[in-house]
Amino acid sequence: MRPLAMGKIKELVKTECNNYSKVSMLRNTDIQSLKSFSCKAFTDELDTETPYFSAVLNGVAGSNINDVPSKAMAAAVLLKHAHQRLTAHAYRVAVVFMAGGAKTSIYNRLNSSGLVVSYKQAIRKQREFGEDFDASVKWWKRSIEIHNDTLSLLQEMAEYNRNKSSTARKEAIDRQHMSATLSTISSHDLHDLGLAALSIDDVFNETPFELSKEVIASKCPSYSQEGYENCLTIISSHKELPITSSDMTDIINSATTNPPPVYQIIGDNLDFSVKTRHQSKSNPNKSLHWFNLHAVRNRVCDVTLDDTVSRGDLGEVDISQLLPNHGLISELRRHFIILMSRVLVRNVEALRMFEDCVIKHIHHRYSDVQNKVPTEEIPLGLLIKNENVTSDMVDIIQHLQNNYVPMQDGQVYEQVLFGGDLLTEERARNAQWAFMEGDSVTDRLEGIIPKHEDWHAKLYLYELLSMTELHGKCTCKCTIYHAQSIF
C-alpha cells in the first residue's frame, strides 16, 4: 500500500510541475522580471499552482516552514533540473556570485548542481543588465531638450498669431476706411463710450488663437510632431480650447518658470596596480588608470537666479556689502550652537541623555524639498581613460558632451557642470582651452563647465587635525608639515 501511495504522489507532483513549467515565473529571464523577482512571490505561486509539491517542501522544512529563501532555492534547483528553461532564480544567484568575484571554476561546479547558470550565460546577462545603464540620465537630457523645443515652438506660435492678428486688423481698418474716422475720435468720446482703457493690444489679445496642425507646420520653423503634441498637452492642461493670445502669454510664462531639473556629472580618477605572480619582461606589473563617472540630479531648481549676466560691476561694490553684519553674525552663532550641541551629546557621555533634544536639521528655504525628494544618483561606469594624458582628458569631455549635454543641431540648451578634484578641474579646463579656436560651441567643448568638489578639502582638514592632535606642533621650519601645523 505504501509503495502505491508513494507512486501516486510522485505522479501527482510530476504532473503538477510539468504543467507549472509552462506558466512559471522562473521562465521570465528578461531584465525587468529579474529585477522584480521575489522569493515570497515565487513561493506563493508554488502554493497556488503546485499544492502537492509545495506541501512536500513544507514537510521537509518542518519547523522552518516560514524560511522563504530556503524553500525558493530548493524548489528552483529541483525545477531547473527537470526543466532547463526555468532559470530566473539561477540567474539571480549568478549575479550575487558575479558581484562577489567568483571564479569560473565555481560557476562550472555549481552549474552542474543546478544552483547557477553557466559562466558564459552569467556574463551575457551582466552585459544585458548594463546596456541601458545611463538611460535615466539620457532621459534627463531628453526632457530638457523637449522642454526647450516646446518652448521655442510656443513662442513661434504666439509670434505668428500676433503678426496674423495685426495684419488682419490693419486690412479691416483699410477696407472700412476707418483711418480718417479714428483720427477724429477724441479721448473724451472714448470715455463716454466706456472704451477709454481699451487699447488696440487688448483687442488683439482677445483674438482666437490659431492652433491647426497644417498652419503651424508651415509657419513655424521649430515645428516637429513631438513638439506640436507637447504644446497641445501644455495648452490643454492650462485652459480649455479655444484660447486667446493673452492666455498664450500666461502659458509661455508658466512654461518658462517651470523647467525640468538640471543635473551635474561627477568624476574622479581610479588608479591601482596589478602585480603579477611571475614577473617577466613580457608579463610586467600593470599600473591601470581609469576614470569613474556618476550623474546627480539637482533637487532644487531656482529659475529666479540668472546665470547669464553678472549682478553688478565689481568696482562699484561697497566693501560693507561683503563684510558680515550683525544679523549675519547672530545667525551664524545660532547655527554654531546647534552644531556644537550635536557634537557634545555624541561625544560626552554625561550629555547623551539629551540626544533626542538637540536640533537635527537647521531649517532653510529648501528644507521641504530636501526632506521629501530623494537624491537621484546614477552611475555612468568606468572609462578606460587616464586623466593625466591630455588626449584622454579631451576624450572624456567629448564623451560627456556628446552623450549627456542637452543640445540640438549644435546648439547647447543647458551647460552641464562637471565636478572633480582640483587636478581634474585643471586638466579639464586645459583641454577646453586647447580647443578655444573651434568654430562652434561644441567644437570648443563649451557644453561642459568644470568645477572642483570639496571632498579633498575635507580629507585634508581631517588629516591636518589628526597630525596636530597626535604629534603637536612641528618645529622643522620651511617644511609643508610645519606650515600645516601653523595653519
Tab-separated table of N, CA, C and O in Angstrom, residues 126-205:
chain	number	residue	atom	x	y	z
A	126	GLN	N	24.953	39.818	-17.566
A	126	GLN	CA	25.530	41.019	-16.963
A	126	GLN	C	25.661	42.135	-18.000
A	126	GLN	O	25.374	43.303	-17.705
A	127	ARG	N	26.088	41.796	-19.200
A	127	ARG	CA	26.170	42.797	-20.264
A	127	ARG	C	24.785	43.306	-20.637
A	127	ARG	O	24.614	44.499	-20.947
A	128	GLU	N	23.809	42.431	-20.582
A	128	GLU	CA	22.440	42.851	-20.879
A	128	GLU	C	21.940	43.816	-19.813
A	128	GLU	O	21.236	44.783	-20.112
A	129	PHE	N	22.298	43.563	-18.566
A	129	PHE	CA	21.938	44.480	-17.483
A	129	PHE	C	22.557	45.855	-17.709
A	129	PHE	O	21.964	46.880	-17.371
A	130	GLY	N	23.759	45.904	-18.269
A	130	GLY	CA	24.470	47.163	-18.422
A	130	GLY	C	24.192	47.919	-19.704
A	130	GLY	O	24.773	48.988	-19.917
A	131	GLU	N	23.308	47.394	-20.561
A	131	GLU	CA	23.062	48.065	-21.834
A	131	GLU	C	22.446	49.450	-21.650
A	131	GLU	O	22.806	50.403	-22.333
A	132	ASP	N	21.534	49.602	-20.742
A	132	ASP	CA	20.838	50.876	-20.519
A	132	ASP	C	21.215	51.468	-19.164
A	132	ASP	O	20.368	51.988	-18.439
A	133	PHE	N	22.493	51.373	-18.829
A	133	PHE	CA	22.924	51.852	-17.515
A	133	PHE	C	22.711	53.354	-17.363
A	133	PHE	O	22.515	53.853	-16.257
A	134	ASP	N	22.764	54.100	-18.457
A	134	ASP	CA	22.612	55.557	-18.376
A	134	ASP	C	21.283	56.027	-18.959
A	134	ASP	O	21.151	57.188	-19.342
A	135	ALA	N	20.303	55.146	-19.005
A	135	ALA	CA	19.010	55.512	-19.600
A	135	ALA	C	18.351	56.652	-18.831
A	135	ALA	O	17.734	57.543	-19.433
A	136	SER	N	18.484	56.663	-17.509
A	136	SER	CA	17.858	57.724	-16.709
A	136	SER	C	18.478	59.078	-17.023
A	136	SER	O	17.770	60.084	-17.163
A	137	VAL	N	19.804	59.116	-17.139
A	137	VAL	CA	20.488	60.381	-17.421
A	137	VAL	C	20.138	60.871	-18.818
A	137	VAL	O	19.931	62.076	-19.032
A	138	LYS	N	20.057	59.956	-19.760
A	138	LYS	CA	19.694	60.365	-21.108
A	138	LYS	C	18.239	60.857	-21.168
A	138	LYS	O	17.912	61.725	-21.987
A	139	TRP	N	17.384	60.332	-20.295
A	139	TRP	CA	16.029	60.861	-20.237
A	139	TRP	C	16.034	62.253	-19.615
A	139	TRP	O	15.266	63.121	-20.030
A	140	TRP	N	16.876	62.486	-18.596
A	140	TRP	CA	17.015	63.844	-18.057
A	140	TRP	C	17.418	64.808	-19.167
A	140	TRP	O	16.858	65.893	-19.298
A	141	LYS	N	18.390	64.381	-19.949
A	141	LYS	CA	18.870	65.202	-21.067
A	141	LYS	C	17.748	65.436	-22.075
A	141	LYS	O	17.527	66.569	-22.530
A	142	ARG	N	17.025	64.373	-22.410
A	142	ARG	CA	15.962	64.492	-23.406
A	142	ARG	C	14.833	65.381	-22.904
A	142	ARG	O	14.227	66.131	-23.687
A	143	SER	N	14.525	65.334	-21.601
A	143	SER	CA	13.444	66.166	-21.065
A	143	SER	C	13.790	67.649	-21.191
A	143	SER	O	12.901	68.464	-21.477
A	144	ILE	N	15.056	68.007	-21.006
A	144	ILE	CA	15.464	69.404	-21.179
A	144	ILE	C	15.362	69.805	-22.646
A	144	ILE	O	14.918	70.912	-22.975
A	145	GLU	N	15.770	68.915	-23.547
A	145	GLU	CA	15.668	69.212	-24.979
A	145	GLU	C	14.211	69.378	-25.397
A	145	GLU	O	13.876	70.294	-26.159
A	146	ILE	N	13.341	68.493	-24.912
A	146	ILE	CA	11.917	68.591	-25.252
A	146	ILE	C	11.332	69.895	-24.718
A	146	ILE	O	10.561	70.575	-25.407
A	147	HIS	N	11.711	70.259	-23.498
A	147	HIS	CA	11.187	71.494	-22.908
A	147	HIS	C	11.613	72.707	-23.726
A	147	HIS	O	10.789	73.602	-24.006
A	148	ASN	N	12.879	72.766	-24.130
A	148	ASN	CA	13.339	73.912	-24.911
A	148	ASN	C	12.715	73.940	-26.296
A	148	ASN	O	12.348	75.017	-26.794
A	149	ASP	N	12.590	72.776	-26.953
A	149	ASP	CA	11.942	72.733	-28.268
A	149	ASP	C	10.477	73.148	-28.164
A	149	ASP	O	9.968	73.895	-29.019
A	150	THR	N	9.802	72.672	-27.128
A	150	THR	CA	8.394	73.020	-26.943
A	150	THR	C	8.235	74.507	-26.668
A	150	THR	O	7.333	75.157	-27.213
A	151	LEU	N	9.104	75.063	-25.828
A	151	LEU	CA	9.029	76.487	-25.512
A	151	LEU	C	9.294	77.332	-26.757
A	151	LEU	O	8.617	78.352	-26.979
A	152	SER	N	10.257	76.917	-27.581
A	152	SER	CA	10.529	77.655	-28.821
A	152	SER	C	9.338	77.622	-29.755
A	152	SER	O	8.977	78.640	-30.372
A	153	LEU	N	8.687	76.453	-29.865
A	153	LEU	CA	7.524	76.342	-30.737
A	153	LEU	C	6.363	77.176	-30.197
A	153	LEU	O	5.637	77.816	-30.974
A	154	LEU	N	6.166	77.201	-28.883
A	154	LEU	CA	5.115	78.031	-28.297
A	154	LEU	C	5.345	79.506	-28.615
A	154	LEU	O	4.413	80.244	-28.963
A	155	GLN	N	6.585	79.955	-28.505
A	155	GLN	CA	6.910	81.349	-28.801
A	155	GLN	C	6.699	81.669	-30.281
A	155	GLN	O	6.208	82.754	-30.633
A	156	GLU	N	7.056	80.725	-31.167
A	156	GLU	CA	6.838	80.945	-32.599
A	156	GLU	C	5.348	80.972	-32.925
A	156	GLU	O	4.897	81.761	-33.766
A	157	MET	N	4.578	80.114	-32.274
A	157	MET	CA	3.129	80.118	-32.480
A	157	MET	C	2.528	81.447	-32.020
A	157	MET	O	1.655	82.021	-32.699
A	158	ALA	N	2.991	81.958	-30.888
A	158	ALA	CA	2.497	83.243	-30.393
A	158	ALA	C	2.886	84.371	-31.340
A	158	ALA	O	2.070	85.270	-31.624
A	159	GLU	N	4.112	84.333	-31.859
A	159	GLU	CA	4.561	85.384	-32.781
A	159	GLU	C	3.776	85.333	-34.089
A	159	GLU	O	3.381	86.381	-34.625
A	160	TYR	N	3.524	84.128	-34.599
A	160	TYR	CA	2.749	84.005	-35.836
A	160	TYR	C	1.334	84.553	-35.650
A	160	TYR	O	0.829	85.311	-36.494
A	161	ASN	N	0.679	84.199	-34.550
A	161	ASN	CA	-0.681	84.684	-34.311
A	161	ASN	C	-0.700	86.182	-34.070
A	161	ASN	O	-1.655	86.863	-34.451
A	162	ARG	N	0.360	86.710	-33.451
A	162	ARG	CA	0.438	88.155	-33.250
A	162	ARG	C	0.526	88.883	-34.595
A	162	ARG	O	-0.171	89.867	-34.841
A	163	ASN	N	1.383	88.393	-35.462
A	163	ASN	CA	1.523	89.009	-36.785
A	163	ASN	C	0.248	88.843	-37.618
A	163	ASN	O	-0.159	89.760	-38.339
A	164	LYS	N	-0.361	87.670	-37.490
A	164	LYS	CA	-1.582	87.414	-38.249
A	164	LYS	C	-2.695	88.354	-37.799
A	164	LYS	O	-3.409	88.944	-38.634
A	165	SER	N	-2.855	88.527	-36.502
A	165	SER	CA	-3.913	89.403	-35.987
A	165	SER	C	-3.638	90.854	-36.348
A	165	SER	O	-4.560	91.612	-36.683
A	166	SER	N	-2.366	91.244	-36.301
A	166	SER	CA	-2.016	92.623	-36.643
A	166	SER	C	-2.325	92.914	-38.107
A	166	SER	O	-2.874	93.961	-38.453
A	167	THR	N	-1.990	91.944	-38.977
A	167	THR	CA	-2.262	92.127	-40.412
A	167	THR	C	-3.753	92.163	-40.699
A	167	THR	O	-4.241	93.002	-41.462
A	168	ALA	N	-4.480	91.253	-40.072
A	168	ALA	CA	-5.930	91.211	-40.289
A	168	ALA	C	-6.597	92.483	-39.779
A	168	ALA	O	-7.528	93.008	-40.400
A	169	ARG	N	-6.136	93.018	-38.662
A	169	ARG	CA	-6.707	94.239	-38.116
A	169	ARG	C	-6.461	95.427	-39.034
A	169	ARG	O	-7.325	96.250	-39.273
A	170	LYS	N	-5.243	95.483	-39.586
A	170	LYS	CA	-4.912	96.585	-40.487
A	170	LYS	C	-5.741	96.514	-41.761
A	170	LYS	O	-6.246	97.528	-42.265
A	171	GLU	N	-5.908	95.280	-42.286
A	171	GLU	CA	-6.698	95.126	-43.500
A	171	GLU	C	-8.157	95.505	-43.252
A	171	GLU	O	-8.807	96.121	-44.112
A	172	ALA	N	-8.698	95.161	-42.100
A	172	ALA	CA	-10.085	95.502	-41.793
A	172	ALA	C	-10.276	97.001	-41.692
A	172	ALA	O	-11.266	97.567	-42.193
A	173	ILE	N	-9.301	97.683	-41.084
A	173	ILE	CA	-9.390	99.139	-40.962
A	173	ILE	C	-9.298	99.796	-42.333
A	173	ILE	O	-10.039	100.732	-42.661
A	174	ASP	N	-8.391	99.270	-43.172
A	174	ASP	CA	-8.247	99.838	-44.511
A	174	ASP	C	-9.508	99.626	-45.344
A	174	ASP	O	-9.924	100.510	-46.111
A	175	ARG	N	-10.114	98.425	-45.225
A	175	ARG	CA	-11.305	98.145	-46.017
A	175	ARG	C	-12.465	99.051	-45.629
A	175	ARG	O	-13.257	99.472	-46.457
A	176	GLN	N	-12.583	99.337	-44.373
A	176	GLN	CA	-13.705	100.139	-43.908
A	176	GLN	C	-13.392	101.623	-43.877
A	176	GLN	O	-14.207	102.422	-43.416
A	177	HIS	N	-12.204	101.974	-44.371
A	177	HIS	CA	-11.794	103.375	-44.406
A	177	HIS	C	-11.953	104.034	-43.037
A	177	HIS	O	-12.541	105.116	-42.895
A	178	MET	N	-11.456	103.326	-42.031
A	178	MET	CA	-11.621	103.808	-40.666
A	178	MET	C	-10.477	104.699	-40.223
A	178	MET	O	-10.547	105.302	-39.144
A	179	SER	N	-9.433	104.802	-41.021
A	179	SER	CA	-8.259	105.545	-40.569
A	179	SER	C	-8.599	106.997	-40.286
A	179	SER	O	-8.278	107.549	-39.227
A	180	ALA	N	-9.312	107.651	-41.235
A	180	ALA	CA	-9.634	109.060	-41.040
A	180	ALA	C	-10.625	109.240	-39.901
A	180	ALA	O	-10.552	110.194	-39.117
A	181	THR	N	-11.576	108.305	-39.804
A	181	THR	CA	-12.582	108.420	-38.763
A	181	THR	C	-11.973	108.272	-37.377
A	181	THR	O	-12.282	109.036	-36.460
A	182	LEU	N	-11.074	107.303	-37.248
A	182	LEU	CA	-10.441	107.084	-35.951
A	182	LEU	C	-9.608	108.267	-35.530
A	182	LEU	O	-9.489	108.569	-34.348
A	183	SER	N	-9.032	108.954	-36.523
A	183	SER	CA	-8.182	110.094	-36.181
A	183	SER	C	-8.993	111.264	-35.624
A	183	SER	O	-8.448	112.147	-34.975
A	184	THR	N	-10.323	111.279	-35.919
A	184	THR	CA	-11.153	112.393	-35.436
A	184	THR	C	-11.811	112.096	-34.098
A	184	THR	O	-12.442	112.953	-33.511
A	185	ILE	N	-11.712	110.840	-33.601
A	185	ILE	CA	-12.325	110.489	-32.326
A	185	ILE	C	-11.412	110.935	-31.202
A	185	ILE	O	-10.217	110.588	-31.182
A	186	SER	N	-11.950	111.647	-30.259
A	186	SER	CA	-11.151	112.159	-29.150
A	186	SER	C	-11.198	111.190	-27.981
A	186	SER	O	-12.036	110.286	-27.929
A	187	SER	N	-10.300	111.414	-27.018
A	187	SER	CA	-10.289	110.586	-25.817
A	187	SER	C	-11.577	110.801	-25.007
A	187	SER	O	-12.040	109.901	-24.311
A	188	HIS	N	-12.168	112.032	-25.112
A	188	HIS	CA	-13.425	112.295	-24.413
A	188	HIS	C	-14.548	111.427	-24.960
A	188	HIS	O	-15.390	110.905	-24.209
A	189	ASP	N	-14.564	111.241	-26.311
A	189	ASP	CA	-15.571	110.380	-26.930
A	189	ASP	C	-15.418	108.930	-26.479
A	189	ASP	O	-16.399	108.233	-26.206
A	190	LEU	N	-14.157	108.477	-26.427
A	190	LEU	CA	-13.906	107.100	-25.978
A	190	LEU	C	-14.345	106.906	-24.533
A	190	LEU	O	-14.875	105.858	-24.154
A	191	HIS	N	-14.131	107.954	-23.709
A	191	HIS	CA	-14.520	107.864	-22.307
A	191	HIS	C	-16.032	107.762	-22.181
A	191	HIS	O	-16.567	107.020	-21.346
A	192	ASP	N	-16.752	108.517	-22.999
A	192	ASP	CA	-18.205	108.456	-22.963
A	192	ASP	C	-18.722	107.090	-23.369
A	192	ASP	O	-19.763	106.626	-22.885
A	193	LEU	N	-17.981	106.415	-24.272
A	193	LEU	CA	-18.386	105.082	-24.727
A	193	LEU	C	-17.912	103.980	-23.806
A	193	LEU	O	-18.183	102.797	-24.050
A	194	GLY	N	-17.142	104.329	-22.761
A	194	GLY	CA	-16.611	103.320	-21.846
A	194	GLY	C	-15.428	102.567	-22.407
A	194	GLY	O	-15.137	101.444	-21.983
A	195	LEU	N	-14.709	103.134	-23.379
A	195	LEU	CA	-13.579	102.461	-24.033
A	195	LEU	C	-12.265	103.180	-23.781
A	195	LEU	O	-11.295	102.969	-24.500
A	196	ALA	N	-12.233	104.037	-22.767
A	196	ALA	CA	-11.024	104.823	-22.542
A	196	ALA	C	-9.838	103.945	-22.208
A	196	ALA	O	-8.705	104.218	-22.585
A	197	ALA	N	-10.080	102.830	-21.467
A	197	ALA	CA	-8.973	101.975	-21.048
A	197	ALA	C	-8.700	100.846	-22.031
A	197	ALA	O	-7.837	100.004	-21.798
A	198	LEU	N	-9.440	100.804	-23.143
A	198	LEU	CA	-9.285	99.718	-24.107
A	198	LEU	C	-8.270	100.114	-25.163
A	198	LEU	O	-8.470	101.069	-25.903
A	199	SER	N	-7.163	99.378	-25.199
A	199	SER	CA	-6.113	99.644	-26.179
A	199	SER	C	-6.233	98.673	-27.338
A	199	SER	O	-6.979	97.698	-27.294
A	200	ILE	N	-5.477	98.950	-28.359
A	200	ILE	CA	-5.509	98.074	-29.537
A	200	ILE	C	-4.933	96.701	-29.215
A	200	ILE	O	-5.298	95.693	-29.794
A	201	ASP	N	-3.992	96.640	-28.212
A	201	ASP	CA	-3.453	95.349	-27.792
A	201	ASP	C	-4.503	94.512	-27.082
A	201	ASP	O	-4.500	93.285	-27.173
A	202	ASP	N	-5.433	95.201	-26.370
A	202	ASP	CA	-6.495	94.459	-25.706
A	202	ASP	C	-7.395	93.777	-26.731
A	202	ASP	O	-7.845	92.651	-26.526
A	203	VAL	N	-7.672	94.482	-27.813
A	203	VAL	CA	-8.469	93.877	-28.879
A	203	VAL	C	-7.748	92.672	-29.479
A	203	VAL	O	-8.317	91.621	-29.732
A	204	PHE	N	-6.434	92.834	-29.649
A	204	PHE	CA	-5.629	91.754	-30.216
A	204	PHE	C	-5.590	90.531	-29.288
A	204	PHE	O	-5.676	89.392	-29.724
A	205	ASN	N	-5.501	90.783	-27.963
A	205	ASN	CA	-5.376	89.683	-27.019
A	205	ASN	C	-6.623	88.824	-26.966
A	205	ASN	O	-6.566	87.692	-26.503
